[in-house]
Amino acid sequence: MPVEMFTTLEGIWFLLAGVFLVGYALTDGFDLGTGILTIFTKKDENRQILYNAVAPVWDGNEVWLIAGGGMLFAAFPVVYAASFSGFYLAILIVLWALIGRAIAFEYRNKKDSPTWKNTWDWIYWIGNFVPALLFGVAVGNAVIGVPIDQQGVYHGSFFTLLRPAPLLMGVVGVFMFLMHGMAYLLRKTEGEVFNLARKFAYISFFGFIGSLIITDFLLVITAPYLYSNYFRYPLFWIAPALIVIGLILYLKYLSGGQYNKVIYGSTLTTIGTVLTIAFASYPVLMRSTIKPEFNLTIWNSASSHITLTVMLISTLIFMPIVIFYTVYVYRVFKGKVSAEGGYH
């Protein structure tokens, strides 16, 4: 591991950014995964169970996304400005999708009409699938590179972001969230939804491995610089190792009928995937395809040391509170869910 990652404020905030990303991927990640399953069951009762499985926790999980955005704004404002202006339309699409998901929770059961409910179910599905895909596409573009100049000004269009490698990273993200969502449903549901989750747990497992291999093959050809850190810092191999261990545990518990433990495998896989991408890009946060000198790194895009210090103190105070609250909510709402009650 590079020493400066632990001994400088910029390095510490790079690690904290990873904590926020992992926190979001682990919590809202399974929300997105369960939502993707919605259109694969026709029965209203089963769809209601999918809503009820995440209803008590989904909005609390969004805290990690909001906190991550706030962190980027305060700790690395240049990256925040470059990404939010360059990815403006993509971010708007994600926000509209997330808003649609939130409204679907509120309005789906306002009318006892199959057409009404089916419409909101599709909006809910889009609200889960689109963010799951575009989060991976955005991260892929940031680490592979986009046309930004020395001022951090983006010189591409929305379609510049839709290149094969970032799109494939989006597909990897979809299967990763689907794996995690199915592991969550195996703990929370019974009957037909449980059987459906078990079936899609296998599909997402092999989908994740297949898309990951294809993406790696393409990145070796188009972005070989993403692998250099792993030869420079051998301890970085911990992250890919977590993916492998997670996948082994996922398949072992799934095929062995230990369904409550499958989520351990998806958790390790998710952590390993996020860290593998972060370590590959370090210390670059947003790469320029125009000139390497225009890369936005933790060194040239960070706030002043006073700002980073004040933020670090605030984070050390409030992050444990968020973690405690999150754990408490999950303990209160633990156990199996049914189609009764829920978000009505």
PDB file of N, CA, C and O in Angstrom, residues 87-152:
ATOM      1  N   PHE A  87     -21.112  14.882 -16.818  1.00  0.00           N
ATOM      2  CA  PHE A  87     -22.087  13.788 -16.811  1.00  0.00           C
ATOM      3  C   PHE A  87     -23.489  14.325 -16.516  1.00  0.00           C
ATOM      4  O   PHE A  87     -24.338  13.610 -15.975  1.00  0.00           O
ATOM      5  N   TYR A  88     -23.732  15.588 -16.870  1.00  0.00           N
ATOM      6  CA  TYR A  88     -24.965  16.265 -16.451  1.00  0.00           C
ATOM      7  C   TYR A  88     -26.227  15.492 -16.828  1.00  0.00           C
ATOM      8  O   TYR A  88     -27.084  15.213 -15.983  1.00  0.00           O
ATOM      9  N   LEU A  89     -26.350  15.126 -18.125  1.00  0.00           N
ATOM     10  CA  LEU A  89     -27.564  14.439 -18.582  1.00  0.00           C
ATOM     11  C   LEU A  89     -27.677  13.060 -17.943  1.00  0.00           C
ATOM     12  O   LEU A  89     -28.777  12.645 -17.525  1.00  0.00           O
ATOM     13  N   ALA A  90     -26.546  12.360 -17.839  1.00  0.00           N
ATOM     14  CA  ALA A  90     -26.571  11.023 -17.220  1.00  0.00           C
ATOM     15  C   ALA A  90     -27.001  11.115 -15.758  1.00  0.00           C
ATOM     16  O   ALA A  90     -27.798  10.293 -15.273  1.00  0.00           O
ATOM     17  N   ILE A  91     -26.508  12.133 -15.038  1.00  0.00           N
ATOM     18  CA  ILE A  91     -26.888  12.294 -13.627  1.00  0.00           C
ATOM     19  C   ILE A  91     -28.359  12.657 -13.512  1.00  0.00           C
ATOM     20  O   ILE A  91     -29.068  12.167 -12.614  1.00  0.00           O
ATOM     21  N   LEU A  92     -28.845  13.497 -14.433  1.00  0.00           N
ATOM     22  CA  LEU A  92     -30.278  13.843 -14.414  1.00  0.00           C
ATOM     23  C   LEU A  92     -31.139  12.597 -14.630  1.00  0.00           C
ATOM     24  O   LEU A  92     -32.166  12.414 -13.978  1.00  0.00           O
ATOM     25  N   ILE A  93     -30.724  11.737 -15.574  1.00  0.00           N
ATOM     26  CA  ILE A  93     -31.485  10.504 -15.834  1.00  0.00           C
ATOM     27  C   ILE A  93     -31.528   9.634 -14.578  1.00  0.00           C
ATOM     28  O   ILE A  93     -32.572   9.074 -14.222  1.00  0.00           O
ATOM     29  N   VAL A  94     -30.388   9.531 -13.886  1.00  0.00           N
ATOM     30  CA  VAL A  94     -30.349   8.745 -12.645  1.00  0.00           C
ATOM     31  C   VAL A  94     -31.292   9.359 -11.604  1.00  0.00           C
ATOM     32  O   VAL A  94     -32.054   8.648 -10.934  1.00  0.00           O
ATOM     33  N   LEU A  95     -31.254  10.699 -11.470  1.00  0.00           N
ATOM     34  CA  LEU A  95     -32.116  11.357 -10.478  1.00  0.00           C
ATOM     35  C   LEU A  95     -33.591  11.151 -10.813  1.00  0.00           C
ATOM     36  O   LEU A  95     -34.405  10.877  -9.924  1.00  0.00           O
ATOM     37  N   TRP A  96     -33.955  11.286 -12.097  1.00  0.00           N
ATOM     38  CA  TRP A  96     -35.354  11.066 -12.484  1.00  0.00           C
ATOM     39  C   TRP A  96     -35.766   9.624 -12.162  1.00  0.00           C
ATOM     40  O   TRP A  96     -36.882   9.383 -11.702  1.00  0.00           O
ATOM     41  N   ALA A  97     -34.862   8.686 -12.446  1.00  0.00           N
ATOM     42  CA  ALA A  97     -35.175   7.277 -12.171  1.00  0.00           C
ATOM     43  C   ALA A  97     -35.374   7.055 -10.670  1.00  0.00           C
ATOM     44  O   ALA A  97     -36.320   6.376 -10.249  1.00  0.00           O
ATOM     45  N   LEU A  98     -34.485   7.639  -9.850  1.00  0.00           N
ATOM     46  CA  LEU A  98     -34.606   7.469  -8.399  1.00  0.00           C
ATOM     47  C   LEU A  98     -35.869   8.145  -7.868  1.00  0.00           C
ATOM     48  O   LEU A  98     -36.527   7.633  -6.942  1.00  0.00           O
ATOM     49  N   ILE A  99     -36.222   9.293  -8.448  1.00  0.00           N
ATOM     50  CA  ILE A  99     -37.465   9.964  -8.042  1.00  0.00           C
ATOM     51  C   ILE A  99     -38.673   9.091  -8.403  1.00  0.00           C
ATOM     52  O   ILE A  99     -39.609   8.939  -7.620  1.00  0.00           O
ATOM     53  N   GLY A 100     -38.624   8.490  -9.608  1.00  0.00           N
ATOM     54  CA  GLY A 100     -39.710   7.595 -10.018  1.00  0.00           C
ATOM     55  C   GLY A 100     -39.849   6.414  -9.079  1.00  0.00           C
ATOM     56  O   GLY A 100     -40.961   5.996  -8.740  1.00  0.00           O
ATOM     57  N   ARG A 101     -38.715   5.891  -8.611  1.00  0.00           N
ATOM     58  CA  ARG A 101     -38.750   4.775  -7.660  1.00  0.00           C
ATOM     59  C   ARG A 101     -39.439   5.200  -6.369  1.00  0.00           C
ATOM     60  O   ARG A 101     -40.283   4.473  -5.825  1.00  0.00           O
ATOM     61  N   ALA A 102     -39.091   6.373  -5.875  1.00  0.00           N
ATOM     62  CA  ALA A 102     -39.684   6.857  -4.622  1.00  0.00           C
ATOM     63  C   ALA A 102     -41.186   7.072  -4.767  1.00  0.00           C
ATOM     64  O   ALA A 102     -41.974   6.705  -3.873  1.00  0.00           O
ATOM     65  N   ILE A 103     -41.610   7.632  -5.914  1.00  0.00           N
ATOM     66  CA  ILE A 103     -43.041   7.882  -6.123  1.00  0.00           C
ATOM     67  C   ILE A 103     -43.805   6.564  -6.254  1.00  0.00           C
ATOM     68  O   ILE A 103     -44.942   6.445  -5.802  1.00  0.00           O
ATOM     69  N   ALA A 104     -43.167   5.566  -6.877  1.00  0.00           N
ATOM     70  CA  ALA A 104     -43.816   4.264  -7.030  1.00  0.00           C
ATOM     71  C   ALA A 104     -44.170   3.660  -5.673  1.00  0.00           C
ATOM     72  O   ALA A 104     -45.240   3.054  -5.502  1.00  0.00           O
ATOM     73  N   PHE A 105     -43.287   3.814  -4.692  1.00  0.00           N
ATOM     74  CA  PHE A 105     -43.580   3.322  -3.344  1.00  0.00           C
ATOM     75  C   PHE A 105     -44.860   3.964  -2.805  1.00  0.00           C
ATOM     76  O   PHE A 105     -45.698   3.301  -2.181  1.00  0.00           O
ATOM     77  N   GLU A 106     -45.015   5.260  -3.054  1.00  0.00           N
ATOM     78  CA  GLU A 106     -46.123   6.005  -2.472  1.00  0.00           C
ATOM     79  C   GLU A 106     -47.438   5.776  -3.205  1.00  0.00           C
ATOM     80  O   GLU A 106     -48.506   5.766  -2.596  1.00  0.00           O
ATOM     81  N   TYR A 107     -47.380   5.617  -4.543  1.00  0.00           N
ATOM     82  CA  TYR A 107     -48.605   5.660  -5.340  1.00  0.00           C
ATOM     83  C   TYR A 107     -49.098   4.301  -5.826  1.00  0.00           C
ATOM     84  O   TYR A 107     -50.231   4.189  -6.277  1.00  0.00           O
ATOM     85  N   ARG A 108     -48.266   3.264  -5.759  1.00  0.00           N
ATOM     86  CA  ARG A 108     -48.656   1.979  -6.344  1.00  0.00           C
ATOM     87  C   ARG A 108     -49.982   1.465  -5.807  1.00  0.00           C
ATOM     88  O   ARG A 108     -50.807   0.939  -6.551  1.00  0.00           O
ATOM     89  N   ASN A 109     -50.226   1.611  -4.551  1.00  0.00           N
ATOM     90  CA  ASN A 109     -51.433   1.046  -3.942  1.00  0.00           C
ATOM     91  C   ASN A 109     -52.533   2.079  -3.706  1.00  0.00           C
ATOM     92  O   ASN A 109     -53.447   1.832  -2.925  1.00  0.00           O
ATOM     93  N   LYS A 110     -52.436   3.221  -4.377  1.00  0.00           N
ATOM     94  CA  LYS A 110     -53.477   4.241  -4.226  1.00  0.00           C
ATOM     95  C   LYS A 110     -54.760   3.856  -4.951  1.00  0.00           C
ATOM     96  O   LYS A 110     -55.838   4.332  -4.615  1.00  0.00           O
ATOM     97  N   LYS A 111     -54.665   3.019  -5.986  1.00  0.00           N
ATOM     98  CA  LYS A 111     -55.844   2.553  -6.723  1.00  0.00           C
ATOM     99  C   LYS A 111     -55.757   1.041  -6.889  1.00  0.00           C
ATOM    100  O   LYS A 111     -54.690   0.508  -7.177  1.00  0.00           O
ATOM    101  N   ASP A 112     -56.904   0.383  -6.732  1.00  0.00           N
ATOM    102  CA  ASP A 112     -56.927  -1.066  -6.878  1.00  0.00           C
ATOM    103  C   ASP A 112     -57.197  -1.427  -8.335  1.00  0.00           C
ATOM    104  O   ASP A 112     -58.224  -2.020  -8.684  1.00  0.00           O
ATOM    105  N   SER A 113     -56.256  -1.045  -9.195  1.00  0.00           N
ATOM    106  CA  SER A 113     -56.391  -1.269 -10.633  1.00  0.00           C
ATOM    107  C   SER A 113     -55.136  -1.962 -11.142  1.00  0.00           C
ATOM    108  O   SER A 113     -54.014  -1.477 -10.920  1.00  0.00           O
ATOM    109  N   PRO A 114     -55.277  -3.108 -11.850  1.00  0.00           N
ATOM    110  CA  PRO A 114     -54.093  -3.802 -12.386  1.00  0.00           C
ATOM    111  C   PRO A 114     -53.256  -2.922 -13.315  1.00  0.00           C
ATOM    112  O   PRO A 114     -52.026  -2.966 -13.271  1.00  0.00           O
ATOM    113  N   THR A 115     -53.932  -2.116 -14.158  1.00  0.00           N
ATOM    114  CA  THR A 115     -53.194  -1.240 -15.074  1.00  0.00           C
ATOM    115  C   THR A 115     -52.393  -0.202 -14.311  1.00  0.00           C
ATOM    116  O   THR A 115     -51.219   0.075 -14.615  1.00  0.00           O
ATOM    117  N   TRP A 116     -53.027   0.394 -13.300  1.00  0.00           N
ATOM    118  CA  TRP A 116     -52.364   1.399 -12.461  1.00  0.00           C
ATOM    119  C   TRP A 116     -51.135   0.804 -11.789  1.00  0.00           C
ATOM    120  O   TRP A 116     -50.036   1.367 -11.824  1.00  0.00           O
ATOM    121  N   LYS A 117     -51.311  -0.362 -11.161  1.00  0.00           N
ATOM    122  CA  LYS A 117     -50.204  -0.991 -10.440  1.00  0.00           C
ATOM    123  C   LYS A 117     -49.090  -1.424 -11.389  1.00  0.00           C
ATOM    124  O   LYS A 117     -47.907  -1.262 -11.085  1.00  0.00           O
ATOM    125  N   ASN A 118     -49.502  -1.970 -12.554  1.00  0.00           N
ATOM    126  CA  ASN A 118     -48.496  -2.422 -13.515  1.00  0.00           C
ATOM    127  C   ASN A 118     -47.656  -1.256 -14.035  1.00  0.00           C
ATOM    128  O   ASN A 118     -46.444  -1.386 -14.233  1.00  0.00           O
ATOM    129  N   THR A 119     -48.297  -0.101 -14.235  1.00  0.00           N
ATOM    130  CA  THR A 119     -47.569   1.091 -14.687  1.00  0.00           C
ATOM    131  C   THR A 119     -46.517   1.506 -13.661  1.00  0.00           C
ATOM    132  O   THR A 119     -45.355   1.764 -14.004  1.00  0.00           O
ATOM    133  N   TRP A 120     -46.932   1.546 -12.392  1.00  0.00           N
ATOM    134  CA  TRP A 120     -45.984   1.939 -11.345  1.00  0.00           C
ATOM    135  C   TRP A 120     -44.894   0.887 -11.139  1.00  0.00           C
ATOM    136  O   TRP A 120     -43.764   1.217 -10.774  1.00  0.00           O
ATOM    137  N   ASP A 121     -45.242  -0.384 -11.398  1.00  0.00           N
ATOM    138  CA  ASP A 121     -44.219  -1.435 -11.286  1.00  0.00           C
ATOM    139  C   ASP A 121     -43.125  -1.252 -12.337  1.00  0.00           C
ATOM    140  O   ASP A 121     -41.944  -1.478 -12.050  1.00  0.00           O
ATOM    141  N   TRP A 122     -43.502  -0.827 -13.529  1.00  0.00           N
ATOM    142  CA  TRP A 122     -42.501  -0.575 -14.571  1.00  0.00           C
ATOM    143  C   TRP A 122     -41.667   0.658 -14.235  1.00  0.00           C
ATOM    144  O   TRP A 122     -40.460   0.680 -14.468  1.00  0.00           O
ATOM    145  N   ILE A 123     -42.322   1.683 -13.693  1.00  0.00           N
ATOM    146  CA  ILE A 123     -41.568   2.872 -13.262  1.00  0.00           C
ATOM    147  C   ILE A 123     -40.585   2.483 -12.155  1.00  0.00           C
ATOM    148  O   ILE A 123     -39.433   2.930 -12.126  1.00  0.00           O
ATOM    149  N   TYR A 124     -41.057   1.629 -11.258  1.00  0.00           N
ATOM    150  CA  TYR A 124     -40.199   1.151 -10.160  1.00  0.00           C
ATOM    151  C   TYR A 124     -39.018   0.351 -10.721  1.00  0.00           C
ATOM    152  O   TYR A 124     -37.875   0.510 -10.279  1.00  0.00           O
ATOM    153  N   TRP A 125     -39.276  -0.487 -11.708  1.00  0.00           N
ATOM    154  CA  TRP A 125     -38.202  -1.289 -12.314  1.00  0.00           C
ATOM    155  C   TRP A 125     -37.166  -0.375 -12.974  1.00  0.00           C
ATOM    156  O   TRP A 125     -35.957  -0.555 -12.783  1.00  0.00           O
ATOM    157  N   ILE A 126     -37.656   0.613 -13.736  1.00  0.00           N
ATOM    158  CA  ILE A 126     -36.730   1.571 -14.374  1.00  0.00           C
ATOM    159  C   ILE A 126     -35.930   2.316 -13.308  1.00  0.00           C
ATOM    160  O   ILE A 126     -34.724   2.552 -13.460  1.00  0.00           O
ATOM    161  N   GLY A 127     -36.610   2.676 -12.204  1.00  0.00           N
ATOM    162  CA  GLY A 127     -35.954   3.402 -11.111  1.00  0.00           C
ATOM    163  C   GLY A 127     -34.881   2.601 -10.404  1.00  0.00           C
ATOM    164  O   GLY A 127     -34.075   3.166  -9.659  1.00  0.00           O
ATOM    165  N   ASN A 128     -34.877   1.307 -10.612  1.00  0.00           N
ATOM    166  CA  ASN A 128     -33.826   0.469 -10.031  1.00  0.00           C
ATOM    167  C   ASN A 128     -32.775   0.053 -11.072  1.00  0.00           C
ATOM    168  O   ASN A 128     -31.583   0.072 -10.797  1.00  0.00           O
ATOM    169  N   PHE A 129     -33.255  -0.305 -12.268  1.00  0.00           N
ATOM    170  CA  PHE A 129     -32.326  -0.798 -13.292  1.00  0.00           C
ATOM    171  C   PHE A 129     -31.424   0.309 -13.828  1.00  0.00           C
ATOM    172  O   PHE A 129     -30.198   0.119 -13.963  1.00  0.00           O
ATOM    173  N   VAL A 130     -32.009   1.461 -14.147  1.00  0.00           N
ATOM    174  CA  VAL A 130     -31.225   2.543 -14.761  1.00  0.00           C
ATOM    175  C   VAL A 130     -30.100   3.033 -13.840  1.00  0.00           C
ATOM    176  O   VAL A 130     -28.946   3.144 -14.281  1.00  0.00           O
ATOM    177  N   PRO A 131     -30.357   3.335 -12.549  1.00  0.00           N
ATOM    178  CA  PRO A 131     -29.235   3.721 -11.682  1.00  0.00           C
ATOM    179  C   PRO A 131     -28.192   2.606 -11.556  1.00  0.00           C
ATOM    180  O   PRO A 131     -26.989   2.881 -11.547  1.00  0.00           O
ATOM    181  N   ALA A 132     -28.652   1.348 -11.451  1.00  0.00           N
ATOM    182  CA  ALA A 132     -27.696   0.241 -11.334  1.00  0.00           C
ATOM    183  C   ALA A 132     -26.756   0.204 -12.532  1.00  0.00           C
ATOM    184  O   ALA A 132     -25.558  -0.059 -12.399  1.00  0.00           O
ATOM    185  N   LEU A 133     -27.295   0.482 -13.724  1.00  0.00           N
ATOM    186  CA  LEU A 133     -26.479   0.474 -14.940  1.00  0.00           C
ATOM    187  C   LEU A 133     -25.593   1.722 -15.030  1.00  0.00           C
ATOM    188  O   LEU A 133     -24.377   1.620 -15.259  1.00  0.00           O
ATOM    189  N   LEU A 134     -26.192   2.903 -14.813  1.00  0.00           N
ATOM    190  CA  LEU A 134     -25.455   4.146 -15.052  1.00  0.00           C
ATOM    191  C   LEU A 134     -24.413   4.445 -13.977  1.00  0.00           C
ATOM    192  O   LEU A 134     -23.431   5.140 -14.255  1.00  0.00           O
ATOM    193  N   PHE A 135     -24.604   3.948 -12.758  1.00  0.00           N
ATOM    194  CA  PHE A 135     -23.552   4.131 -11.748  1.00  0.00           C
ATOM    195  C   PHE A 135     -22.264   3.463 -12.230  1.00  0.00           C
ATOM    196  O   PHE A 135     -21.170   4.025 -12.116  1.00  0.00           O
ATOM    197  N   GLY A 136     -22.390   2.248 -12.775  1.00  0.00           N
ATOM    198  CA  GLY A 136     -21.213   1.548 -13.287  1.00  0.00           C
ATOM    199  C   GLY A 136     -20.625   2.241 -14.502  1.00  0.00           C
ATOM    200  O   GLY A 136     -19.402   2.330 -14.654  1.00  0.00           O
ATOM    201  N   VAL A 137     -21.492   2.768 -15.384  1.00  0.00           N
ATOM    202  CA  VAL A 137     -21.022   3.483 -16.573  1.00  0.00           C
ATOM    203  C   VAL A 137     -20.258   4.741 -16.158  1.00  0.00           C
ATOM    204  O   VAL A 137     -19.196   5.062 -16.721  1.00  0.00           O
ATOM    205  N   ALA A 138     -20.776   5.459 -15.163  1.00  0.00           N
ATOM    206  CA  ALA A 138     -20.120   6.692 -14.702  1.00  0.00           C
ATOM    207  C   ALA A 138     -18.752   6.399 -14.107  1.00  0.00           C
ATOM    208  O   ALA A 138     -17.758   7.078 -14.424  1.00  0.00           O
ATOM    209  N   VAL A 139     -18.698   5.385 -13.239  1.00  0.00           N
ATOM    210  CA  VAL A 139     -17.411   5.012 -12.645  1.00  0.00           C
ATOM    211  C   VAL A 139     -16.435   4.564 -13.730  1.00  0.00           C
ATOM    212  O   VAL A 139     -15.250   4.920 -13.719  1.00  0.00           O
ATOM    213  N   GLY A 140     -16.940   3.798 -14.704  1.00  0.00           N
ATOM    214  CA  GLY A 140     -16.098   3.337 -15.804  1.00  0.00           C
ATOM    215  C   GLY A 140     -15.504   4.490 -16.587  1.00  0.00           C
ATOM    216  O   GLY A 140     -14.315   4.498 -16.909  1.00  0.00           O
ATOM    217  N   ASN A 141     -16.313   5.482 -16.892  1.00  0.00           N
ATOM    218  CA  ASN A 141     -15.811   6.647 -17.620  1.00  0.00           C
ATOM    219  C   ASN A 141     -14.775   7.423 -16.812  1.00  0.00           C
ATOM    220  O   ASN A 141     -13.781   7.909 -17.355  1.00  0.00           O
ATOM    221  N   ALA A 142     -15.004   7.554 -15.494  1.00  0.00           N
ATOM    222  CA  ALA A 142     -14.075   8.314 -14.654  1.00  0.00           C
ATOM    223  C   ALA A 142     -12.697   7.652 -14.607  1.00  0.00           C
ATOM    224  O   ALA A 142     -11.670   8.340 -14.656  1.00  0.00           O
ATOM    225  N   VAL A 143     -12.659   6.323 -14.505  1.00  0.00           N
ATOM    226  CA  VAL A 143     -11.363   5.644 -14.359  1.00  0.00           C
ATOM    227  C   VAL A 143     -10.703   5.355 -15.713  1.00  0.00           C
ATOM    228  O   VAL A 143      -9.475   5.353 -15.815  1.00  0.00           O
ATOM    229  N   ILE A 144     -11.498   5.115 -16.754  1.00  0.00           N
ATOM    230  CA  ILE A 144     -10.919   4.856 -18.083  1.00  0.00           C
ATOM    231  C   ILE A 144     -10.480   6.158 -18.731  1.00  0.00           C
ATOM    232  O   ILE A 144      -9.433   6.234 -19.371  1.00  0.00           O
ATOM    233  N   GLY A 145     -11.289   7.201 -18.540  1.00  0.00           N
ATOM    234  CA  GLY A 145     -10.912   8.506 -19.068  1.00  0.00           C
ATOM    235  C   GLY A 145     -11.997   9.147 -19.908  1.00  0.00           C
ATOM    236  O   GLY A 145     -12.749   8.448 -20.614  1.00  0.00           O
ATOM    237  N   VAL A 146     -12.085  10.464 -19.798  1.00  0.00           N
ATOM    238  CA  VAL A 146     -13.026  11.253 -20.591  1.00  0.00           C
ATOM    239  C   VAL A 146     -12.275  12.496 -21.090  1.00  0.00           C
ATOM    240  O   VAL A 146     -11.252  12.883 -20.510  1.00  0.00           O
ATOM    241  N   PRO A 147     -12.780  13.134 -22.142  1.00  0.00           N
ATOM    242  CA  PRO A 147     -12.077  14.312 -22.679  1.00  0.00           C
ATOM    243  C   PRO A 147     -12.271  15.552 -21.811  1.00  0.00           C
ATOM    244  O   PRO A 147     -13.178  16.351 -22.055  1.00  0.00           O
ATOM    245  N   ILE A 148     -11.416  15.728 -20.809  1.00  0.00           N
ATOM    246  CA  ILE A 148     -11.446  16.945 -19.993  1.00  0.00           C
ATOM    247  C   ILE A 148     -10.111  17.667 -20.174  1.00  0.00           C
ATOM    248  O   ILE A 148      -9.065  17.039 -20.337  1.00  0.00           O
ATOM    249  N   ASP A 149     -10.169  19.016 -20.179  1.00  0.00           N
ATOM    250  CA  ASP A 149      -8.957  19.805 -20.382  1.00  0.00           C
ATOM    251  C   ASP A 149      -8.315  20.172 -19.040  1.00  0.00           C
ATOM    252  O   ASP A 149      -8.715  19.653 -17.984  1.00  0.00           O
ATOM    253  N   GLN A 150      -7.339  21.074 -19.088  1.00  0.00           N
ATOM    254  CA  GLN A 150      -6.609  21.438 -17.870  1.00  0.00           C
ATOM    255  C   GLN A 150      -7.478  22.166 -16.849  1.00  0.00           C
ATOM    256  O   GLN A 150      -7.121  22.257 -15.677  1.00  0.00           O
ATOM    257  N   GLN A 151      -8.631  22.705 -17.307  1.00  0.00           N
ATOM    258  CA  GLN A 151      -9.564  23.367 -16.398  1.00  0.00           C
ATOM    259  C   GLN A 151     -10.624  22.394 -15.861  1.00  0.00           C
ATOM    260  O   GLN A 151     -11.519  22.805 -15.114  1.00  0.00           O
ATOM    261  N   GLY A 152     -10.549  21.153 -16.284  1.00  0.00           N
ATOM    262  CA  GLY A 152     -11.558  20.176 -15.878  1.00  0.00           C
ATOM    263  C   GLY A 152     -12.845  20.301 -16.668  1.00  0.00           C
ATOM    264  O   GLY A 152     -13.877  19.751 -16.281  1.00  0.00           O
TER     265      GLY A 152
END
